[in-house]
Amino acid sequence: MGLPLLQVNDLLIEVDVPGLGYCAAVDGVSFEVHRGETLALVGESGCGKSLTLLSVLGLLPRGAIQSGGELAWEGTLLDSPAAFSELRGKSIGFVPQDPLSSLNPVMRVGRHVTEVLGRHQGLSGRAAEKAATELLTRVGLRDAARRLSAYPHELSGGERQRVLIAAALAGDPELLVADEPTTALDVTVQAQVLTLFRELQAARALGIVLVTHDLGVVARAADRVAVLYAGTVVETGPVALVLESPRHPYTRALLDAAPGFLDAPGSPFGVPEAARGLEAAVFETDQRARRARRLKAIGGAVPRPGQVPVGCRFRDRCPRAEPRCVREEPSLSADEHGVACHVPLDGPALGGVR
C-alpha cells in the first residue's frame, strides 16, 4: 500500500483549563490515512475529534497546544508552522463544520474559490473565474457562473456547503479533512454531499478524514473508523467490523443511542445495499425508519480535561466495569479490529496497562 498520506502517532494536545492550567484534551491518539480511503473519527462532543482534525492542519486555537506526538506527511515529519503552511490548502483541503459562519458574509461566492486558486494554482482574473465556475459546477452547484456574484446568505445550506467543498478542492489536494460536513443539512442534502465525497474520492484518489457524530454517516461514507472517548481511541477498525460487532462498551452504547440503522434488514450492520450508493430517496426512507426506533440514552457525560478518572476513562458510565477498570487504563490492542478495554464485548480481557 505504500506510505500513508498522513500519519498521526501518539498525539497529545493540551488545553488551558481555568484554575487547573494545561490539561490533556487529546491523549495518545494515533491513526493513518492512505490515498483513496476515508477514515471517520467518531464520538460525543468533547472527545477530541475536532482538536485532532485542527492539529492536522496546524490550526489549533488559542489556549490549545500540541505538547507531544508526531504528525507526518508521506513519511516526512511536520515539525514547524512553515511545514503545515506549505500543505494547508494545497495538499490538504479543509471543509469546516458550519457552512454559514465559515463563509465571509460580505465576500461574494466566487471570491471564496478564486482566492484559493490564486494562492495555490497561480490563477487570476478570467482564468480564475473560469476555474472557479468549473469547480462549483463539478461539486453540483447549479448555474455556477451566475452564482459567482452571489453572497453566501443568498444560497441554501446545501449550496453553501458545496461552495466550501469547492474552495477545499481548489488547491487540488491529496487529502480532504471535513469537520461535521453534514450536521446542519437535511437528510436529502446529506445524502447528496456524501455521494459527492465518494465521487470526488473515486475520481481523484483522495484520502478523507471525516469527523462526525452520526454513525449513519460513518456506515455510508467511511472505510475505517476510530472511536474516540475523552481524548483517546477506544476502538478502531474497518467500518463493517466495528459497527456490526462492536467490542468496546462505549461503541455499543453509541450504536444503541443512535437512530436505529442497525435494525434495517438486508445487509451487514443494517445498511441496505442500495444505500451504499447513497440514493437520496433510500437514505431518507432509512432515516424515517431510524426515527421510529426507541433510543437508549448513555448515562453521565464525557469527562472534561483535567477531570478524567484514573483507570478506564469510560468506567463511570460503563455497565461492565470491574475493579481492574478503576485501577488500570487499558491499552489499544494492535490487531485489525483494535479495542482498549479490559472486558471487551466479544471475549477475555485484552491488552496491557498504559
GROMACS .gro file of C-alpha atoms in nm:
model
  354
    1MET     CA    1   0.000   0.000   0.000
    2GLY     CA    2   0.298   0.230   0.044
    3LEU     CA    3   0.345   0.521   0.277
    4PRO     CA    4   0.027   0.674   0.417
    5LEU     CA    5  -0.059   1.027   0.314
    6LEU     CA    6  -0.100   1.124   0.678
    7GLN     CA    7   0.030   0.952   0.988
    8VAL     CA    8  -0.051   1.062   1.343
    9ASN     CA    9   0.146   0.899   1.624
   10ASP     CA   10   0.061   0.932   1.995
   11LEU     CA   11  -0.080   1.283   1.957
   12LEU     CA   12  -0.104   1.485   2.280
   13ILE     CA   13  -0.294   1.816   2.282
   14GLU     CA   14  -0.339   2.018   2.600
   15VAL     CA   15  -0.585   2.297   2.663
   16ASP     CA   16  -0.570   2.575   2.919
   17VAL     CA   17  -0.833   2.500   3.184
   18PRO     CA   18  -0.910   2.787   3.427
   19GLY     CA   19  -0.782   2.700   3.770
   20LEU     CA   20  -0.603   2.386   3.654
   21GLY     CA   21  -0.357   2.500   3.389
   22TYR     CA   22  -0.289   2.293   3.079
   23CYS     CA   23  -0.465   1.954   3.077
   24ALA     CA   24  -0.478   1.682   2.812
   25ALA     CA   25  -0.776   1.704   2.576
   26VAL     CA   26  -0.630   1.463   2.318
   27ASP     CA   27  -0.416   1.195   2.478
   28GLY     CA   28  -0.224   0.941   2.271
   29VAL     CA   29  -0.432   0.939   1.952
   30SER     CA   30  -0.275   0.750   1.659
   31PHE     CA   31  -0.405   0.675   1.308
   32GLU     CA   32  -0.307   0.687   0.943
   33VAL     CA   33  -0.485   0.766   0.618
   34HIS     CA   34  -0.396   0.630   0.273
   35ARG     CA   35  -0.489   0.752  -0.071
   36GLY     CA   36  -0.841   0.666  -0.176
   37GLU     CA   37  -0.972   0.577   0.170
   38THR     CA   38  -1.196   0.750   0.422
   39LEU     CA   39  -1.126   0.742   0.794
   40ALA     CA   40  -1.407   0.857   1.025
   41LEU     CA   41  -1.338   0.995   1.372
   42VAL     CA   42  -1.650   0.947   1.582
   43GLY     CA   43  -1.757   1.015   1.940
   44GLU     CA   44  -1.960   1.251   2.154
   45SER     CA   45  -1.889   1.622   2.178
   46GLY     CA   46  -1.581   1.682   2.394
   47CYS     CA   47  -1.400   1.363   2.291
   48GLY     CA   48  -1.127   1.548   2.098
   49LYS     CA   49  -1.234   1.490   1.737
   50SER     CA   50  -1.220   1.849   1.613
   51LEU     CA   51  -0.899   1.929   1.803
   52THR     CA   52  -0.736   1.629   1.640
   53LEU     CA   53  -0.850   1.748   1.299
   54LEU     CA   54  -0.727   2.104   1.359
   55SER     CA   55  -0.387   1.973   1.467
   56VAL     CA   56  -0.353   1.804   1.127
   57LEU     CA   57  -0.396   2.148   0.970
   58GLY     CA   58  -0.168   2.327   1.214
   59LEU     CA   59  -0.466   2.539   1.320
   60LEU     CA   60  -0.505   2.469   1.691
   61PRO     CA   61  -0.700   2.752   1.859
   62ARG     CA   62  -0.558   2.984   2.119
   63GLY     CA   63  -0.528   2.807   2.453
   64ALA     CA   64  -0.452   2.469   2.291
   65ILE     CA   65  -0.100   2.333   2.227
   66GLN     CA   66   0.043   2.016   2.080
   67SER     CA   67   0.272   1.901   2.360
   68GLY     CA   68   0.354   1.553   2.236
   69GLY     CA   69   0.335   1.308   1.950
   70GLU     CA   70   0.421   1.334   1.582
   71LEU     CA   71   0.243   1.409   1.257
   72ALA     CA   72   0.396   1.303   0.926
   73TRP     CA   73   0.303   1.370   0.564
   74GLU     CA   74   0.414   1.088   0.332
   75GLY     CA   75   0.679   0.993   0.587
   76THR     CA   76   0.811   1.347   0.644
   77LEU     CA   77   0.760   1.493   0.992
   78LEU     CA   78   0.551   1.807   1.024
   79ASP     CA   79   0.756   1.988   1.284
   80SER     CA   80   0.717   2.360   1.212
   81PRO     CA   81   0.446   2.615   1.126
   82ALA     CA   82   0.605   2.650   0.782
   83ALA     CA   83   0.560   2.277   0.715
   84PHE     CA   84   0.188   2.298   0.789
   85SER     CA   85   0.152   2.619   0.588
   86GLU     CA   86   0.310   2.451   0.286
   87LEU     CA   87   0.050   2.172   0.292
   88ARG     CA   88  -0.260   2.357   0.410
   89GLY     CA   89  -0.494   2.449   0.128
   90LYS     CA   90  -0.280   2.282  -0.138
   91SER     CA   91  -0.206   1.922  -0.036
   92ILE     CA   92  -0.466   1.921   0.243
   93GLY     CA   93  -0.809   2.071   0.183
   94PHE     CA   94  -1.036   2.164   0.473
   95VAL     CA   95  -1.418   2.160   0.487
   96PRO     CA   96  -1.520   2.333   0.813
   97GLN     CA   97  -1.825   2.250   1.017
   98ASP     CA   98  -2.072   2.535   0.967
   99PRO     CA   99  -2.132   2.638   0.603
  100LEU     CA  100  -2.285   2.972   0.705
  101SER     CA  101  -2.038   3.102   0.963
  102SER     CA  102  -1.739   2.966   0.767
  103LEU     CA  103  -1.808   3.189   0.466
  104ASN     CA  104  -1.737   3.561   0.479
  105PRO     CA  105  -2.083   3.723   0.459
  106VAL     CA  106  -1.953   4.030   0.270
  107MET     CA  107  -1.744   3.831   0.020
  108ARG     CA  108  -1.904   3.703  -0.297
  109VAL     CA  109  -1.916   3.328  -0.358
  110GLY     CA  110  -1.670   3.338  -0.645
  111ARG     CA  111  -1.402   3.508  -0.444
  112HIS     CA  112  -1.407   3.233  -0.180
  113VAL     CA  113  -1.286   2.997  -0.452
  114THR     CA  114  -1.072   3.228  -0.668
  115GLU     CA  115  -0.861   3.332  -0.367
  116VAL     CA  116  -0.755   2.970  -0.319
  117LEU     CA  117  -0.694   2.927  -0.692
  118GLY     CA  118  -0.476   3.238  -0.689
  119ARG     CA  119  -0.269   3.130  -0.391
  120HIS     CA  120  -0.215   2.766  -0.483
  121GLN     CA  121  -0.263   2.749  -0.861
  122GLY     CA  122  -0.136   3.094  -0.961
  123LEU     CA  123  -0.460   3.181  -1.144
  124SER     CA  124  -0.613   3.527  -1.160
  125GLY     CA  125  -0.873   3.727  -1.348
  126ARG     CA  126  -1.089   3.546  -1.600
  127ALA     CA  127  -0.879   3.228  -1.577
  128ALA     CA  128  -0.953   3.206  -1.204
  129GLU     CA  129  -1.324   3.278  -1.260
  130LYS     CA  130  -1.343   3.008  -1.527
  131ALA     CA  131  -1.171   2.755  -1.299
  132ALA     CA  132  -1.399   2.854  -1.009
  133THR     CA  133  -1.706   2.807  -1.227
  134GLU     CA  134  -1.584   2.462  -1.332
  135LEU     CA  135  -1.517   2.363  -0.970
  136LEU     CA  136  -1.855   2.485  -0.848
  137THR     CA  137  -2.026   2.303  -1.134
  138ARG     CA  138  -1.831   1.988  -1.052
  139VAL     CA  139  -1.950   1.991  -0.691
  140GLY     CA  140  -2.309   2.026  -0.807
  141LEU     CA  141  -2.387   2.398  -0.768
  142ARG     CA  142  -2.648   2.484  -1.027
  143ASP     CA  143  -2.597   2.783  -1.254
  144ALA     CA  144  -2.246   2.824  -1.114
  145ALA     CA  145  -2.139   3.109  -1.344
  146ARG     CA  146  -2.423   3.328  -1.220
  147ARG     CA  147  -2.369   3.227  -0.857
  148LEU     CA  148  -2.012   3.362  -0.860
  149SER     CA  149  -2.151   3.708  -0.785
  150ALA     CA  150  -2.393   3.593  -0.514
  151TYR     CA  151  -2.338   3.641  -0.141
  152PRO     CA  152  -2.348   3.344   0.100
  153HIS     CA  153  -2.684   3.445   0.251
  154GLU     CA  154  -2.840   3.410  -0.095
  155LEU     CA  155  -2.759   3.038  -0.103
  156SER     CA  156  -2.919   2.746   0.078
  157GLY     CA  157  -2.730   2.543   0.338
  158GLY     CA  158  -2.653   2.269   0.089
  159GLU     CA  159  -2.532   2.522  -0.169
  160ARG     CA  160  -2.306   2.692   0.085
  161GLN     CA  161  -2.162   2.351   0.177
  162ARG     CA  162  -2.082   2.293  -0.190
  163VAL     CA  163  -1.900   2.628  -0.205
  164LEU     CA  164  -1.686   2.521   0.093
  165ILE     CA  165  -1.610   2.189  -0.076
  166ALA     CA  166  -1.516   2.368  -0.399
  167ALA     CA  167  -1.283   2.600  -0.207
  168ALA     CA  168  -1.127   2.298  -0.034
  169LEU     CA  169  -1.066   2.134  -0.372
  170ALA     CA  170  -0.932   2.447  -0.542
  171GLY     CA  171  -0.574   2.370  -0.436
  172ASP     CA  172  -0.602   2.020  -0.592
  173PRO     CA  173  -0.543   1.846  -0.257
  174GLU     CA  174  -0.447   1.485  -0.196
  175LEU     CA  175  -0.621   1.475   0.143
  176LEU     CA  176  -0.956   1.626   0.240
  177VAL     CA  177  -1.038   1.681   0.607
  178ALA     CA  178  -1.402   1.752   0.686
  179ASP     CA  179  -1.541   1.853   1.025
  180GLU     CA  180  -1.909   1.754   1.061
  181PRO     CA  181  -1.981   1.843   0.696
  182THR     CA  182  -2.345   1.721   0.707
  183THR     CA  183  -2.457   1.832   1.055
  184ALA     CA  184  -2.660   2.137   0.953
  185LEU     CA  185  -2.813   1.977   0.642
  186ASP     CA  186  -3.142   1.795   0.588
  187VAL     CA  187  -3.121   1.424   0.512
  188THR     CA  188  -3.161   1.459   0.135
  189VAL     CA  189  -2.878   1.713   0.111
  190GLN     CA  190  -2.669   1.499   0.347
  191ALA     CA  191  -2.701   1.212   0.101
  192GLN     CA  192  -2.603   1.439  -0.188
  193VAL     CA  193  -2.294   1.568  -0.007
  194LEU     CA  194  -2.179   1.219   0.090
  195THR     CA  195  -2.235   1.100  -0.267
  196LEU     CA  196  -2.022   1.391  -0.385
  197PHE     CA  197  -1.741   1.293  -0.148
  198ARG     CA  198  -1.743   0.938  -0.283
  199GLU     CA  199  -1.742   1.056  -0.645
  200LEU     CA  200  -1.456   1.300  -0.585
  201GLN     CA  201  -1.262   1.034  -0.400
  202ALA     CA  202  -1.301   0.786  -0.683
  203ALA     CA  203  -1.200   1.044  -0.944
  204ARG     CA  204  -0.901   1.190  -0.759
  205ALA     CA  205  -0.789   0.906  -0.525
  206LEU     CA  206  -0.848   1.146  -0.236
  207GLY     CA  207  -0.776   1.046   0.118
  208ILE     CA  208  -1.050   1.175   0.350
  209VAL     CA  209  -1.063   1.228   0.726
  210LEU     CA  210  -1.425   1.275   0.830
  211VAL     CA  211  -1.524   1.396   1.177
  212THR     CA  212  -1.883   1.312   1.265
  213HIS     CA  213  -2.111   1.210   1.549
  214ASP     CA  214  -2.357   1.041   1.311
  215LEU     CA  215  -2.299   0.666   1.284
  216GLY     CA  216  -2.530   0.653   0.983
  217VAL     CA  217  -2.286   0.882   0.802
  218VAL     CA  218  -1.997   0.659   0.915
  219ALA     CA  219  -2.169   0.349   0.776
  220ARG     CA  220  -2.234   0.514   0.442
  221ALA     CA  221  -1.918   0.716   0.386
  222ALA     CA  222  -1.619   0.562   0.564
  223ASP     CA  223  -1.385   0.268   0.510
  224ARG     CA  224  -1.235   0.270   0.858
  225VAL     CA  225  -1.345   0.426   1.185
  226ALA     CA  226  -1.172   0.536   1.505
  227VAL     CA  227  -1.399   0.579   1.808
  228LEU     CA  228  -1.271   0.848   2.045
  229TYR     CA  229  -1.366   0.886   2.409
  230ALA     CA  230  -1.227   1.152   2.646
  231GLY     CA  231  -0.937   1.225   2.413
  232THR     CA  232  -0.823   0.873   2.332
  233VAL     CA  233  -0.905   0.600   2.077
  234VAL     CA  234  -1.105   0.320   2.240
  235GLU     CA  235  -1.188   0.118   1.928
  236THR     CA  236  -1.075   0.119   1.567
  237GLY     CA  237  -1.101  -0.094   1.257
  238PRO     CA  238  -1.289  -0.145   0.929
  239VAL     CA  239  -1.636   0.006   0.943
  240ALA     CA  240  -1.816  -0.324   0.885
  241LEU     CA  241  -1.633  -0.492   1.173
  242VAL     CA  242  -1.675  -0.209   1.420
  243LEU     CA  243  -2.041  -0.139   1.351
  244GLU     CA  244  -2.151  -0.499   1.309
  245SER     CA  245  -1.952  -0.640   1.603
  246PRO     CA  246  -1.852  -0.360   1.841
  247ARG     CA  247  -1.603  -0.469   2.107
  248HIS     CA  248  -1.596  -0.163   2.334
  249PRO     CA  249  -1.898  -0.090   2.558
  250TYR     CA  250  -1.880   0.276   2.453
  251THR     CA  251  -1.915   0.189   2.084
  252ARG     CA  252  -2.207  -0.038   2.169
  253ALA     CA  253  -2.365   0.244   2.370
  254LEU     CA  254  -2.325   0.486   2.079
  255LEU     CA  255  -2.497   0.240   1.849
  256ASP     CA  256  -2.781   0.187   2.097
  257ALA     CA  257  -2.822   0.564   2.132
  258ALA     CA  258  -2.821   0.626   1.756
  259PRO     CA  259  -3.136   0.619   1.545
  260GLY     CA  260  -3.167   0.252   1.458
  261PHE     CA  261  -2.997   0.196   1.127
  262LEU     CA  262  -2.866  -0.128   1.278
  263ASP     CA  263  -3.220  -0.267   1.272
  264ALA     CA  264  -3.269  -0.225   0.899
  265PRO     CA  265  -3.283  -0.559   0.715
  266GLY     CA  266  -3.085  -0.667   0.414
  267SER     CA  267  -2.715  -0.618   0.476
  268PRO     CA  268  -2.436  -0.618   0.736
  269PHE     CA  269  -2.475  -0.359   1.014
  270GLY     CA  270  -2.819  -0.266   0.885
  271VAL     CA  271  -2.722  -0.054   0.586
  272PRO     CA  272  -2.931  -0.160   0.284
  273GLU     CA  273  -2.713  -0.232  -0.016
  274ALA     CA  274  -2.887   0.037  -0.220
  275ALA     CA  275  -2.800   0.292   0.045
  276ARG     CA  276  -2.430   0.224  -0.010
  277GLY     CA  277  -2.486   0.409  -0.336
  278LEU     CA  278  -2.634   0.691  -0.131
  279GLU     CA  279  -2.951   0.737  -0.333
  280ALA     CA  280  -3.133   1.024  -0.164
  281ALA     CA  281  -3.472   0.851  -0.156
  282VAL     CA  282  -3.328   0.539   0.007
  283PHE     CA  283  -3.135   0.748   0.256
  284GLU     CA  284  -3.445   0.946   0.355
  285THR     CA  285  -3.660   0.632   0.388
  286ASP     CA  286  -3.397   0.479   0.614
  287GLN     CA  287  -3.390   0.795   0.823
  288ARG     CA  288  -3.766   0.766   0.884
  289ALA     CA  289  -3.720   0.407   0.995
  290ARG     CA  290  -3.447   0.519   1.236
  291ARG     CA  291  -3.674   0.775   1.399
  292ALA     CA  292  -3.936   0.508   1.472
  293ARG     CA  293  -3.697   0.316   1.696
  294ARG     CA  294  -3.680   0.384   2.070
  295LEU     CA  295  -3.333   0.502   2.162
  296LYS     CA  296  -3.122   0.431   2.468
  297ALA     CA  297  -2.950   0.724   2.637
  298ILE     CA  298  -2.593   0.697   2.764
  299GLY     CA  299  -2.592   0.795   3.130
  300GLY     CA  300  -2.346   1.056   3.253
  301ALA     CA  301  -2.122   1.278   3.043
  302VAL     CA  302  -1.778   1.282   2.884
  303PRO     CA  303  -1.524   1.393   3.148
  304ARG     CA  304  -1.369   1.732   3.081
  305PRO     CA  305  -0.993   1.787   3.051
  306GLY     CA  306  -0.845   1.778   3.399
  307GLN     CA  307  -1.130   1.562   3.530
  308VAL     CA  308  -1.051   1.232   3.356
  309PRO     CA  309  -1.070   0.947   3.609
  310VAL     CA  310  -0.785   0.711   3.689
  311GLY     CA  311  -0.813   0.378   3.510
  312CYS     CA  312  -1.056   0.332   3.224
  313ARG     CA  313  -1.196   0.668   3.115
  314PHE     CA  314  -1.538   0.519   3.044
  315ARG     CA  315  -1.568   0.322   3.369
  316ASP     CA  316  -1.812   0.559   3.543
  317ARG     CA  317  -2.061   0.515   3.257
  318CYS     CA  318  -1.993   0.151   3.178
  319PRO     CA  319  -2.225  -0.133   3.288
  320ARG     CA  320  -1.937  -0.384   3.255
  321ALA     CA  321  -1.686  -0.202   3.476
  322GLU     CA  322  -1.499  -0.414   3.728
  323PRO     CA  323  -1.233  -0.336   3.994
  324ARG     CA  324  -0.948  -0.360   3.744
  325CYS     CA  325  -1.110  -0.084   3.538
  326VAL     CA  326  -1.076   0.153   3.834
  327ARG     CA  327  -0.705   0.081   3.881
  328GLU     CA  328  -0.564   0.040   3.530
  329GLU     CA  329  -0.613   0.217   3.199
  330PRO     CA  330  -0.643  -0.036   2.914
  331SER     CA  331  -0.424  -0.002   2.606
  332LEU     CA  332  -0.545  -0.029   2.248
  333SER     CA  333  -0.488  -0.378   2.109
  334ALA     CA  334  -0.278  -0.395   1.794
  335ASP     CA  335  -0.499  -0.620   1.581
  336GLU     CA  336  -0.705  -0.510   1.280
  337HIS     CA  337  -1.009  -0.451   1.500
  338GLY     CA  338  -0.843  -0.282   1.796
  339VAL     CA  339  -1.008  -0.218   2.131
  340ALA     CA  340  -0.894  -0.058   2.457
  341CYS     CA  341  -1.100  -0.247   2.716
  342HIS     CA  342  -1.032  -0.493   2.999
  343VAL     CA  343  -1.369  -0.664   2.943
  344PRO     CA  344  -1.443  -0.635   2.569
  345LEU     CA  345  -1.779  -0.750   2.445
  346ASP     CA  346  -1.654  -1.047   2.246
  347GLY     CA  347  -1.401  -1.219   2.469
  348PRO     CA  348  -1.148  -1.212   2.752
  349ALA     CA  349  -0.951  -0.907   2.861
  350LEU     CA  350  -0.711  -0.774   2.600
  351GLY     CA  351  -0.405  -0.558   2.605
  352GLY     CA  352  -0.189  -0.435   2.886
  353VAL     CA  353  -0.187  -0.126   3.103
  354ARG     CA  354  -0.081   0.207   2.965
   0.00000   0.00000   0.00000
